[in-house]
XYZ file of C-alpha atoms in Angstrom:
724
model
C -8.799 -17.676 -4.777
C -8.328 -16.614 -1.136
C -5.002 -15.779 0.496
C -3.888 -16.604 4.040
C -1.675 -14.276 6.096
C -0.094 -15.489 9.313
C 2.151 -13.522 11.680
C 3.593 -14.771 14.977
C 5.009 -11.762 16.860
C 7.229 -12.181 19.905
C 10.120 -10.671 21.800
C 13.419 -10.694 19.869
C 14.236 -14.035 18.247
C 17.979 -14.908 18.192
C 19.292 -14.019 14.733
C 20.808 -17.463 14.141
C 17.376 -19.103 14.510
C 15.237 -16.819 12.348
C 15.780 -18.126 8.815
C 15.282 -21.780 9.754
C 12.276 -21.001 11.957
C 10.531 -19.178 9.099
C 11.213 -22.133 6.801
C 9.901 -24.538 9.440
C 6.715 -22.498 9.795
C 6.133 -22.580 6.042
C 6.651 -26.339 5.826
C 4.563 -27.200 8.881
C 1.599 -25.054 7.837
C 1.551 -25.966 4.135
C 2.005 -29.670 4.883
C -0.885 -29.574 7.354
C -3.171 -27.764 4.914
C -2.389 -30.144 2.055
C -2.907 -33.156 4.299
C -6.334 -31.740 5.217
C -7.298 -31.592 1.545
C -6.475 -28.001 0.606
C -4.202 -26.823 -2.200
C -2.420 -23.532 -2.819
C -0.619 -21.710 -5.620
C 2.374 -20.414 -3.682
C 3.747 -19.632 -0.259
C 6.566 -17.426 1.000
C 8.006 -16.965 4.452
C 9.416 -13.752 5.994
C 11.118 -12.927 9.256
C 12.346 -10.016 11.337
C 13.823 -10.009 14.857
C 10.293 -9.870 16.295
C 8.092 -11.826 13.902
C 7.699 -14.888 11.707
C 5.381 -14.321 8.761
C 3.793 -16.628 6.201
C 1.982 -15.484 3.054
C 0.021 -18.256 1.301
C -1.758 -17.188 -1.873
C -4.236 -19.063 -4.022
C -5.474 -21.259 -1.165
C -8.620 -23.209 -1.909
C -11.571 -22.017 0.134
C -12.765 -25.524 0.948
C -11.422 -29.061 0.886
C -13.076 -31.425 -1.575
C -15.791 -33.900 -0.604
C -14.436 -37.422 -0.184
C -16.338 -40.639 -0.807
C -14.773 -43.986 -0.013
C -15.937 -47.571 0.294
C -14.826 -49.603 3.269
C -15.015 -53.377 2.927
C -16.402 -55.207 5.926
C -16.824 -58.822 7.092
C -18.955 -61.510 5.433
C -22.671 -61.289 6.137
C -22.489 -64.548 8.121
C -19.588 -63.360 10.295
C -19.925 -63.347 14.090
C -21.778 -60.509 15.738
C -18.696 -58.869 17.297
C -16.938 -58.584 13.941
C -19.993 -56.914 12.403
C -20.364 -54.537 15.373
C -16.725 -53.519 15.080
C -17.157 -52.859 11.359
C -20.245 -50.696 11.937
C -18.512 -48.741 14.695
C -15.419 -48.089 12.564
C -17.502 -47.007 9.582
C -19.759 -44.770 11.680
C -22.929 -46.760 10.852
C -25.730 -47.403 13.338
C -26.985 -50.671 11.779
C -26.256 -53.139 8.979
C -29.191 -51.709 7.050
C -27.015 -48.682 6.291
C -24.373 -50.905 4.669
C -24.451 -52.437 1.199
C -24.199 -56.165 0.576
C -21.829 -57.162 -2.211
C -21.572 -60.669 -3.610
C -18.285 -62.283 -4.615
C -18.396 -65.642 -6.472
C -15.424 -66.928 -4.458
C -15.772 -65.185 -1.079
C -19.556 -64.988 -0.759
C -21.608 -62.027 0.440
C -19.956 -59.298 2.521
C -20.788 -55.838 3.838
C -19.492 -52.611 2.285
C -19.888 -49.178 3.887
C -20.086 -46.154 1.611
C -18.562 -43.338 3.674
C -18.967 -39.750 2.581
C -16.827 -37.059 4.148
C -18.004 -33.582 3.236
C -15.344 -30.967 2.549
C -14.416 -28.465 5.245
C -13.975 -24.723 5.046
C -10.341 -23.561 4.935
C -10.996 -21.345 7.967
C -12.031 -24.368 10.005
C -8.954 -26.337 8.919
C -6.567 -23.469 9.719
C -8.218 -23.002 13.105
C -7.743 -26.702 13.843
C -4.103 -27.110 12.780
C -2.486 -23.867 13.957
C -2.579 -24.350 17.755
C -0.777 -27.672 17.461
C 1.829 -26.238 15.076
C 2.565 -23.347 17.433
C 2.612 -25.499 20.559
C 4.955 -28.110 19.033
C 7.163 -25.704 17.062
C 10.722 -27.119 16.740
C 12.792 -24.359 18.351
C 16.350 -25.418 19.311
C 15.695 -23.731 22.662
C 12.428 -22.416 24.052
C 11.059 -20.866 27.237
C 7.908 -20.437 29.302
C 6.837 -17.098 30.798
C 4.221 -15.335 32.894
C 1.739 -16.781 35.343
C 0.813 -19.660 33.046
C 4.404 -20.910 32.944
C 3.892 -22.908 36.133
C 0.950 -24.784 34.674
C 1.503 -28.248 33.116
C 1.614 -28.075 29.316
C 2.154 -24.301 29.265
C 3.094 -22.832 25.891
C 6.820 -22.757 25.126
C 8.249 -20.361 22.537
C 11.720 -19.080 21.745
C 10.831 -15.774 23.453
C 7.492 -14.645 24.917
C 4.841 -14.777 22.186
C 2.887 -11.512 22.157
C 0.325 -11.638 19.355
C -0.916 -13.635 16.376
C -2.310 -12.313 13.103
C -4.362 -14.675 10.939
C -6.438 -13.229 8.100
C -8.087 -15.012 5.193
C -9.905 -13.806 2.111
C -9.907 -13.009 -1.632
C -7.348 -10.622 -3.077
C -9.734 -7.728 -3.742
C -12.481 -8.256 -1.166
C -12.806 -8.015 2.572
C -10.836 -10.504 4.630
C -11.897 -12.297 7.768
C -9.982 -13.204 10.906
C -9.525 -16.864 11.817
C -9.654 -16.468 15.602
C -7.959 -19.577 17.004
C -6.620 -19.334 20.546
C -3.574 -20.684 22.346
C -2.710 -20.033 26.004
C -4.788 -16.855 26.155
C -3.477 -15.397 22.885
C -6.238 -15.139 20.285
C -5.429 -14.654 16.616
C -6.678 -11.294 15.338
C -5.891 -8.664 12.693
C -3.761 -6.367 14.844
C 0.034 -6.080 14.751
C 2.605 -3.487 15.794
C 5.465 -1.745 14.009
C 8.942 -0.738 15.211
C 9.287 -1.012 18.966
C 10.453 2.622 19.371
C 9.518 4.489 16.185
C 5.974 3.168 15.690
C 4.606 1.243 18.683
C 0.965 1.952 17.746
C -1.435 -0.801 16.672
C -1.787 -1.560 12.957
C -4.957 -3.125 11.555
C -4.128 -5.849 9.031
C -6.208 -6.984 6.060
C -4.025 -8.874 3.609
C -0.321 -9.263 2.895
C 0.207 -6.292 0.532
C -1.178 -3.668 2.879
C 0.374 -5.496 5.852
C 3.894 -5.203 4.364
C 3.310 -1.625 3.222
C 1.982 -0.504 6.614
C 4.866 -2.191 8.410
C 7.339 -0.289 6.259
C 5.563 2.961 7.150
C 5.987 1.823 10.752
C 9.746 1.422 10.250
C 9.816 -2.361 9.754
C 11.338 -3.864 6.596
C 9.806 -7.309 6.421
C 12.025 -8.931 3.782
C 15.298 -10.117 5.353
C 17.068 -10.242 1.984
C 16.144 -6.613 1.387
C 17.474 -5.657 4.828
C 20.734 -7.425 3.973
C 20.929 -5.587 0.665
C 20.343 -2.209 2.334
C 23.006 -2.880 4.963
C 25.566 -4.108 2.427
C 25.133 -1.250 -0.051
C 24.929 1.472 2.610
C 28.053 0.044 4.282
C 29.929 0.012 0.968
C 28.820 3.564 0.231
C 29.815 5.009 3.600
C 33.193 3.269 3.414
C 33.797 4.546 -0.122
C 32.840 8.071 0.902
C 35.630 7.902 3.475
C 38.216 6.612 1.015
C 37.946 3.050 2.308
C 36.388 -0.265 1.353
C 34.230 -2.608 3.390
C 35.690 -5.923 4.511
C 32.678 -8.031 3.614
C 31.498 -10.867 5.839
C 28.441 -12.856 4.729
C 27.961 -14.538 8.109
C 28.035 -11.234 9.966
C 25.718 -9.653 7.379
C 23.189 -12.457 7.912
C 23.401 -12.029 11.685
C 23.130 -8.237 11.679
C 20.113 -8.314 9.344
C 18.458 -10.466 12.014
C 19.121 -7.884 14.720
C 17.382 -4.903 13.129
C 13.988 -4.141 11.604
C 14.944 -0.673 10.336
C 18.687 -0.766 9.490
C 20.671 2.432 9.892
C 24.334 2.189 8.844
C 26.862 4.374 10.696
C 30.656 4.669 10.910
C 32.717 4.728 14.082
C 36.449 4.832 14.786
C 39.112 3.825 17.275
C 42.667 4.989 17.946
C 45.254 4.086 15.307
C 47.550 2.693 18.029
C 45.336 -0.405 18.122
C 46.297 -1.212 14.525
C 49.482 -2.768 15.933
C 47.257 -5.714 16.870
C 47.056 -8.375 14.112
C 44.190 -7.664 11.722
C 42.569 -11.026 12.442
C 42.272 -10.182 16.155
C 40.886 -6.705 15.455
C 38.311 -8.084 13.062
C 37.182 -10.849 15.411
C 37.098 -8.533 18.430
C 34.855 -6.014 16.678
C 32.730 -8.682 15.009
C 32.235 -10.923 18.035
C 31.628 -8.264 20.659
C 29.859 -5.491 18.739
C 28.606 -7.157 15.514
C 30.409 -4.476 13.500
C 32.226 -4.582 10.155
C 35.819 -3.460 9.669
C 37.227 -1.459 6.757
C 40.549 -1.177 4.936
C 42.274 1.096 2.457
C 40.838 0.732 -1.035
C 42.672 -2.081 -2.814
C 44.804 -2.788 0.264
C 44.975 -5.491 2.937
C 45.750 -3.402 6.032
C 42.768 -2.525 8.209
C 41.840 1.064 8.905
C 40.747 2.438 12.264
C 37.187 2.932 11.011
C 34.432 0.395 11.651
C 30.846 0.185 10.451
C 27.923 -0.495 12.748
C 24.238 -1.097 12.070
C 21.675 0.480 14.358
C 17.968 -0.320 14.671
C 17.124 3.301 15.510
C 16.989 6.380 13.290
C 18.413 8.778 15.880
C 17.525 12.465 15.934
C 21.201 13.434 16.345
C 22.218 11.523 13.222
C 23.538 8.643 15.316
C 26.300 10.507 17.152
C 25.477 9.015 20.555
C 25.098 5.519 19.085
C 28.504 5.812 17.400
C 30.037 7.183 20.607
C 28.639 4.324 22.709
C 29.772 1.640 20.297
C 33.189 3.283 20.034
C 33.660 3.107 23.804
C 32.919 -0.625 23.832
C 35.135 -1.291 20.784
C 38.053 0.554 22.401
C 37.642 -1.390 25.621
C 37.623 -4.698 23.745
C 40.629 -3.705 21.633
C 42.452 -2.687 24.787
C 41.920 -6.235 26.085
C 43.072 -7.672 22.751
C 46.232 -5.549 22.814
C 46.905 -6.813 26.316
C 46.548 -10.446 25.134
C 48.807 -9.803 22.141
C 51.582 -8.309 24.284
C 51.262 -10.873 27.098
C 51.644 -13.740 24.651
C 55.004 -12.328 23.541
C 56.354 -12.161 27.088
C 57.662 -14.726 29.542
C 55.375 -16.839 31.698
C 55.746 -16.163 35.432
C 56.383 -19.804 36.427
C 59.224 -20.835 34.120
C 60.908 -22.902 36.845
C 57.992 -25.356 36.798
C 58.333 -25.983 33.065
C 61.875 -27.375 32.832
C 60.831 -31.041 32.781
C 58.288 -30.503 30.005
C 60.783 -28.379 28.069
C 63.369 -31.136 28.254
C 60.842 -33.762 27.141
C 60.140 -31.901 23.894
C 63.511 -30.249 23.364
C 62.048 -26.770 23.854
C 63.960 -23.517 24.240
C 62.525 -22.113 27.435
C 63.753 -18.625 26.524
C 61.242 -18.400 23.675
C 57.597 -17.428 24.398
C 55.960 -20.017 22.137
C 58.169 -22.794 23.535
C 57.096 -21.742 27.014
C 53.439 -22.089 26.020
C 54.033 -25.618 24.723
C 55.833 -26.562 27.929
C 52.918 -25.087 29.895
C 50.416 -27.083 27.802
C 52.263 -30.285 28.735
C 52.927 -29.390 32.373
C 49.260 -28.636 33.032
C 48.225 -32.048 31.656
C 45.546 -30.379 29.553
C 43.175 -33.136 28.447
C 42.732 -33.831 24.745
C 40.164 -36.576 25.340
C 39.429 -38.592 28.473
C 40.326 -41.871 26.728
C 43.151 -40.499 24.585
C 45.191 -38.701 27.216
C 46.602 -35.206 27.340
C 47.527 -32.664 24.705
C 51.175 -33.297 25.599
C 50.786 -37.015 24.881
C 49.078 -36.158 21.612
C 51.923 -33.873 20.553
C 54.351 -36.718 21.301
C 52.326 -39.030 19.041
C 52.132 -36.467 16.250
C 55.873 -35.872 16.565
C 56.703 -39.572 16.225
C 54.296 -40.072 13.335
C 55.551 -36.944 11.541
C 59.100 -38.304 11.755
C 58.003 -41.413 9.825
C 55.963 -39.412 7.320
C 58.802 -37.003 6.546
C 60.579 -39.757 4.585
C 57.481 -40.099 2.390
C 56.727 -36.401 1.907
C 60.361 -35.438 1.402
C 60.228 -32.786 4.132
C 63.257 -31.667 6.143
C 63.289 -33.900 9.236
C 64.612 -31.240 11.617
C 62.008 -28.685 10.538
C 59.263 -31.304 10.793
C 60.295 -32.112 14.354
C 60.366 -28.444 15.328
C 56.959 -27.798 13.758
C 55.467 -30.848 15.462
C 56.453 -29.744 18.978
C 55.178 -26.170 18.411
C 52.003 -26.980 16.440
C 49.697 -26.905 19.481
C 51.621 -24.353 21.552
C 49.255 -21.468 20.787
C 46.444 -23.305 22.589
C 47.974 -21.819 25.753
C 48.102 -18.253 24.405
C 45.629 -15.684 25.668
C 44.660 -14.638 22.145
C 43.530 -18.174 21.261
C 41.910 -18.527 24.669
C 39.730 -15.532 23.793
C 39.245 -16.471 20.130
C 39.630 -20.262 19.630
C 39.036 -19.879 15.888
C 42.488 -18.228 15.665
C 44.380 -21.359 16.679
C 47.133 -22.072 14.229
C 47.055 -18.568 12.787
C 48.256 -17.006 16.042
C 50.833 -19.759 16.427
C 52.276 -18.770 13.049
C 52.446 -15.104 14.039
C 54.185 -15.861 17.344
C 56.566 -18.283 15.582
C 57.604 -15.563 13.109
C 58.158 -13.118 15.986
C 60.558 -15.519 17.709
C 62.497 -16.194 14.515
C 61.300 -19.669 13.510
C 61.941 -20.972 10.002
C 59.242 -19.933 7.520
C 58.311 -23.595 6.901
C 57.833 -24.181 10.627
C 55.648 -21.081 10.967
C 53.556 -22.093 7.941
C 53.123 -25.620 9.299
C 51.804 -24.336 12.630
C 48.980 -22.521 10.838
C 48.355 -24.952 8.004
C 48.402 -28.279 9.858
C 44.690 -27.772 10.631
C 43.935 -27.487 6.916
C 41.948 -28.318 4.921
C 38.957 -27.860 7.213
C 36.349 -28.343 4.503
C 35.894 -29.105 0.823
C 36.559 -25.484 -0.173
C 39.436 -24.805 2.211
C 42.943 -24.647 0.789
C 45.374 -27.583 1.103
C 48.862 -27.038 2.638
C 51.617 -26.529 0.081
C 54.864 -26.545 2.092
C 56.231 -30.081 2.620
C 56.688 -29.522 6.351
C 53.082 -28.298 6.661
C 51.849 -31.268 4.623
C 53.697 -33.668 6.922
C 52.325 -32.168 10.154
C 48.811 -31.921 8.698
C 48.842 -35.623 7.789
C 50.283 -36.610 11.172
C 47.696 -34.550 13.046
C 44.736 -35.987 11.122
C 45.972 -39.580 11.134
C 46.593 -39.446 14.889
C 43.058 -38.165 15.426
C 41.506 -40.890 13.264
C 43.595 -43.755 14.659
C 42.901 -42.663 18.231
C 39.147 -42.302 17.904
C 38.872 -45.572 15.991
C 40.869 -47.243 18.768
C 38.355 -46.111 21.412
C 35.405 -46.853 19.124
C 34.206 -43.254 18.883
C 33.330 -43.377 15.192
C 30.784 -41.178 13.372
C 27.254 -42.557 13.400
C 24.617 -41.350 10.952
C 24.637 -37.563 10.891
C 26.527 -37.336 14.201
C 30.252 -36.609 13.964
C 31.165 -34.632 17.112
C 34.915 -34.935 16.572
C 34.799 -33.980 12.849
C 36.339 -37.299 11.811
C 34.796 -37.191 8.330
C 36.425 -33.813 7.822
C 39.778 -35.179 9.018
C 39.615 -38.166 6.657
C 38.581 -35.979 3.729
C 41.502 -33.709 4.606
C 43.905 -36.643 4.329
C 42.353 -37.656 0.995
C 42.632 -34.131 -0.414
C 46.246 -33.699 0.721
C 47.326 -37.017 -0.785
C 45.551 -36.476 -4.097
C 46.038 -32.749 -4.611
C 49.688 -32.793 -3.526
C 50.359 -36.099 -5.375
C 51.696 -37.980 -2.326
C 52.146 -41.755 -2.300
C 51.261 -42.959 1.193
C 50.558 -46.660 1.900
C 47.843 -46.033 4.490
C 47.439 -49.592 5.731
C 51.123 -50.020 6.519
C 51.265 -46.568 8.088
C 48.148 -47.054 10.210
C 49.144 -50.473 11.467
C 52.726 -49.392 12.132
C 51.605 -46.420 14.210
C 48.655 -48.059 15.912
C 50.626 -50.940 17.370
C 53.560 -48.860 18.549
C 52.780 -48.238 22.233
C 55.384 -45.482 22.409
C 53.673 -43.579 19.607
C 50.159 -44.243 20.854
C 51.164 -42.744 24.170
C 49.102 -44.956 26.456
C 48.943 -48.659 27.175
C 45.198 -48.477 27.895
C 44.295 -48.168 24.225
C 44.142 -51.366 22.212
C 44.002 -51.126 18.444
C 42.789 -54.216 16.621
C 43.385 -55.242 13.049
C 39.618 -55.075 12.588
C 39.491 -51.410 13.608
C 42.360 -50.575 11.239
C 40.542 -52.349 8.396
C 37.380 -50.451 9.282
C 39.287 -47.167 9.279
C 40.677 -47.953 5.818
C 37.099 -48.551 4.650
C 36.193 -45.143 6.110
C 38.945 -43.572 3.997
C 37.503 -45.360 0.963
C 34.103 -43.780 1.634
C 35.649 -40.293 1.820
C 37.654 -40.998 -1.343
C 34.467 -41.959 -3.193
C 32.774 -38.731 -2.090
C 35.761 -36.675 -3.211
C 36.130 -38.385 -6.594
C 32.392 -38.163 -7.307
C 32.544 -34.434 -6.515
C 35.350 -34.228 -9.073
C 33.057 -35.796 -11.672
C 34.135 -39.458 -11.538
C 31.462 -42.114 -12.131
C 30.629 -44.229 -9.097
C 30.794 -47.488 -11.060
C 34.313 -46.708 -12.302
C 35.429 -45.968 -8.732
C 33.944 -49.298 -7.565
C 35.645 -51.105 -10.463
C 39.059 -49.889 -9.309
C 38.705 -49.741 -5.510
C 39.487 -53.025 -3.767
C 39.017 -53.558 0.015
C 42.774 -53.466 0.674
C 43.605 -50.560 -1.657
C 45.569 -48.224 0.605
C 47.426 -46.049 -1.900
C 44.681 -43.507 -2.544
C 46.662 -41.548 -5.103
C 47.066 -44.688 -7.213
C 43.338 -45.404 -6.929
C 42.572 -41.906 -8.190
C 45.026 -42.297 -11.076
C 43.446 -45.635 -12.033
C 39.984 -44.054 -12.020
C 41.268 -41.188 -14.173
C 42.813 -43.587 -16.716
C 39.766 -45.871 -16.715
C 37.449 -42.894 -17.281
C 39.421 -41.806 -20.332
C 39.552 -45.365 -21.698
C 35.950 -46.352 -21.127
C 34.642 -43.289 -22.967
C 36.692 -44.124 -26.079
C 35.273 -46.302 -28.867
C 37.765 -49.110 -28.160
C 36.926 -48.965 -24.469
C 33.171 -49.165 -25.022
C 33.495 -52.171 -27.360
C 36.008 -53.968 -25.148
C 33.719 -53.400 -22.152
C 30.823 -54.967 -24.064
C 32.881 -58.006 -25.093
C 34.457 -58.413 -21.664
C 31.109 -58.260 -19.878
C 29.738 -60.859 -22.270
C 32.709 -63.100 -21.542
C 32.536 -62.696 -17.761
C 28.755 -63.190 -17.638
C 28.932 -66.333 -19.736
C 31.827 -67.621 -17.621
C 30.013 -66.817 -14.364
C 26.892 -68.653 -15.552
C 28.916 -71.785 -16.393
C 30.830 -71.588 -13.094
C 27.507 -71.410 -11.243
C 26.273 -74.524 -13.086
C 29.464 -76.367 -12.205
C 30.608 -76.727 -15.814
C 34.140 -78.073 -16.102
C 36.662 -75.358 -16.973
C 40.200 -76.253 -17.910
C 42.962 -75.190 -15.522
C 44.788 -73.556 -18.381
C 44.432 -72.991 -22.116
C 45.745 -75.835 -24.300
C 46.959 -74.457 -27.629
C 46.471 -77.913 -29.164
C 42.704 -77.590 -28.590
C 42.483 -74.178 -30.273
C 41.033 -75.283 -33.621
C 39.639 -72.021 -35.038
C 41.599 -68.981 -36.201
C 39.494 -66.618 -34.043
C 40.335 -68.438 -30.813
C 44.010 -68.760 -31.744
C 44.126 -65.020 -32.474
C 42.418 -64.228 -29.161
C 44.840 -66.409 -27.183
C 47.833 -64.702 -28.793
C 46.330 -61.254 -28.213
C 45.593 -61.998 -24.541
C 49.094 -63.350 -23.953
C 50.607 -60.172 -25.375
C 48.160 -57.653 -23.893
C 48.182 -59.280 -20.457
C 51.989 -59.018 -20.235
C 52.043 -55.442 -21.530
C 49.231 -54.390 -19.178
C 50.891 -56.046 -16.162
C 54.216 -54.371 -16.944
C 52.492 -51.006 -17.336
C 50.608 -51.430 -14.025
C 53.864 -52.380 -12.297
C 55.320 -49.178 -13.673
C 52.194 -47.280 -12.530
C 51.476 -46.264 -16.117
C 47.747 -46.902 -16.153
C 47.071 -45.207 -19.470
C 49.537 -47.550 -21.177
C 47.868 -50.474 -19.418
C 44.542 -49.401 -20.880
C 46.099 -49.016 -24.332
C 47.485 -52.535 -24.088
C 44.058 -53.907 -23.236
C 42.452 -51.952 -26.072
C 44.257 -54.310 -28.506
C 41.896 -57.059 -27.319
C 38.879 -55.322 -28.795
C 39.093 -56.834 -32.323
C 40.060 -60.394 -31.247
C 37.281 -60.489 -28.610
C 34.674 -59.304 -31.137
C 35.790 -61.893 -33.736
C 35.847 -64.644 -31.114
C 32.186 -64.145 -30.260
C 31.263 -63.832 -33.944
C 33.064 -67.012 -35.097
C 33.289 -69.295 -32.071
C 30.643 -71.327 -30.237
C 31.891 -71.505 -26.660
C 29.634 -74.362 -25.552
C 30.958 -76.865 -28.066
C 29.616 -80.428 -27.964
C 33.151 -81.661 -27.284
C 33.623 -81.297 -23.506
C 37.387 -80.764 -23.781
C 37.037 -77.992 -26.365
C 34.260 -76.366 -24.292
C 36.428 -76.447 -21.143
C 39.348 -74.986 -23.102
C 37.265 -72.153 -24.528
C 35.870 -71.319 -21.074
C 39.464 -71.154 -19.849
C 40.101 -68.663 -22.641
C 37.229 -66.526 -21.336
C 38.790 -66.684 -17.898
C 41.995 -65.284 -19.382
C 39.976 -62.290 -20.677
C 38.642 -61.686 -17.180
C 42.109 -62.011 -15.634
C 43.738 -59.735 -18.217
C 41.239 -56.898 -17.756
C 41.289 -57.477 -14.007
C 44.855 -56.186 -13.861
C 43.464 -52.671 -14.130
C 39.802 -52.878 -13.060
C 36.873 -55.172 -12.362
C 34.990 -54.659 -15.641
C 31.942 -56.505 -14.283
C 31.201 -53.514 -12.029
C 31.147 -51.029 -14.896
C 27.674 -50.161 -16.153
C 26.923 -49.944 -19.858
């Protein structure tokens, strides 16, 4: 079967866009071909900085013929209806239609429409211009003389040529010469921009890829990544070092080169006095280079690894020299930031009021930065006030939370007022991703308590499902305060996540709260905490924000959604979570413990049988309640005539008390064990007792007994929501 090769060659495509663009091309083309009636055995996409490539093999040479019957109006319908039918079916007169009789509907017209199959070349030629013109680039541009014309082609960078060949694996291929904005698809491509700029004639994918490699272009991005990674490891090892690996940087660098050449550069050892994180980010961000360290160590070395796209005749000496000059200049700036942040600000006299407000020591550099953050009225959010106001809210909330977390109140207060101070440091201004981490380093330098320093870094954590959770009690307290303030504030101004949009990372903040509470085993009554904070104008920091009970309830529901996601990721069944989670459940740790206990119970033999009996009881009871059947207000022992119902009543009375006591003591496993004693009595009740007795009083009494089963099991979970 024939194969299709497609290449779209342009100026350099931004590395961050390449992988997705190649995937988009594959999906758009294959979807269009299948919709047109073609099929294929396989397809694979490739990309380099200058080309998107699609190899489709086993493509059918022609779409199948299609025959369909289109039902028309009755033969005695009005003339306009018949004309419309003929026009839609492509018939010139009713004589070309068939007449079909229906005993109920009478005679009506039917058009037999035959659509002959089309050659794959014709289909490709038809669909490709539209795919290219409407390609979903995040950003695109127009270029050249045609750019001023309406509807001019837009592409991520100027599109230079198109290759489109089609044919069997071992025979001659043909070109499918579609055209778009003056660019006609052909069988000519070009290799490396500098090493092999000559034209290459293309037949099919195998020789295309082989000829590109001869022309210094490695087509497979994964292979380029592998070459870069292994060459970088080898050159580091040869110099007694090891590579500090970075998957994101590796992906980006592989999208910057077609012929990767790995080289090693160096900078002066004096720059190693800069924190490793700053060195790494400086070299990565500005020069897309990797850093190295001593083998088995943590301290960075003064050697870095760069990836060139040129195989230089001098072995890369000039390339290394040029990159080294830029790296040194950037590190010189970083050293300047690092030293400036440890010195005094020039306008200390303007910061006294802010320092007094937060109890800051104006002699300390980090305290100065916090005072500056407040004095400048740096905006946190237009509707939520300044960063200074936010720190005041976090401080007040952290004070309340410290009693719950068991953290030292004085250390919590100190950490709260310094948590955002590094936002005014030059290092964080240059590298925002270092916020928190730089605050910890500056806090250590000015002699802060270790718990305070840890809290400054860790209060942003966890920032994702795989990120670590704070361990220190002070850090836990500030992290909770920070996230709760964010959530309460944005709920108050009705800036909640919608669909896939979550610009303020509120889902991440809520999941962070859930993870901290569950993984650090913290009992926090969210509803009381949220309401207490939300309605305290002093804590909220502005009178303009009004928090309603409805928004607090909605926020609690949002926490429930994040809790469900977290527990399901931990392996909990969704029905067991629903059975335990009530709308007002605000102690998330207790919810998780209930789910854990219920999971263990419901998978045991007693649990399975009790679930079956309980569901039978609740379903029967619900059916009678729906019919309006009289149910006694309570169980009358005098009306219990059979041994099975007497035994069940006694068992419920005992188990219900034991389960309630266990729940009150937060011993959910014991509560489940108490309920498990109902298994035998419930089974015997349904074997020996007819609930719907002819005597109305006995029937009402037995239904009341079923209600007791529902109430007893309801102390730990809503068994009606459990599947099985």
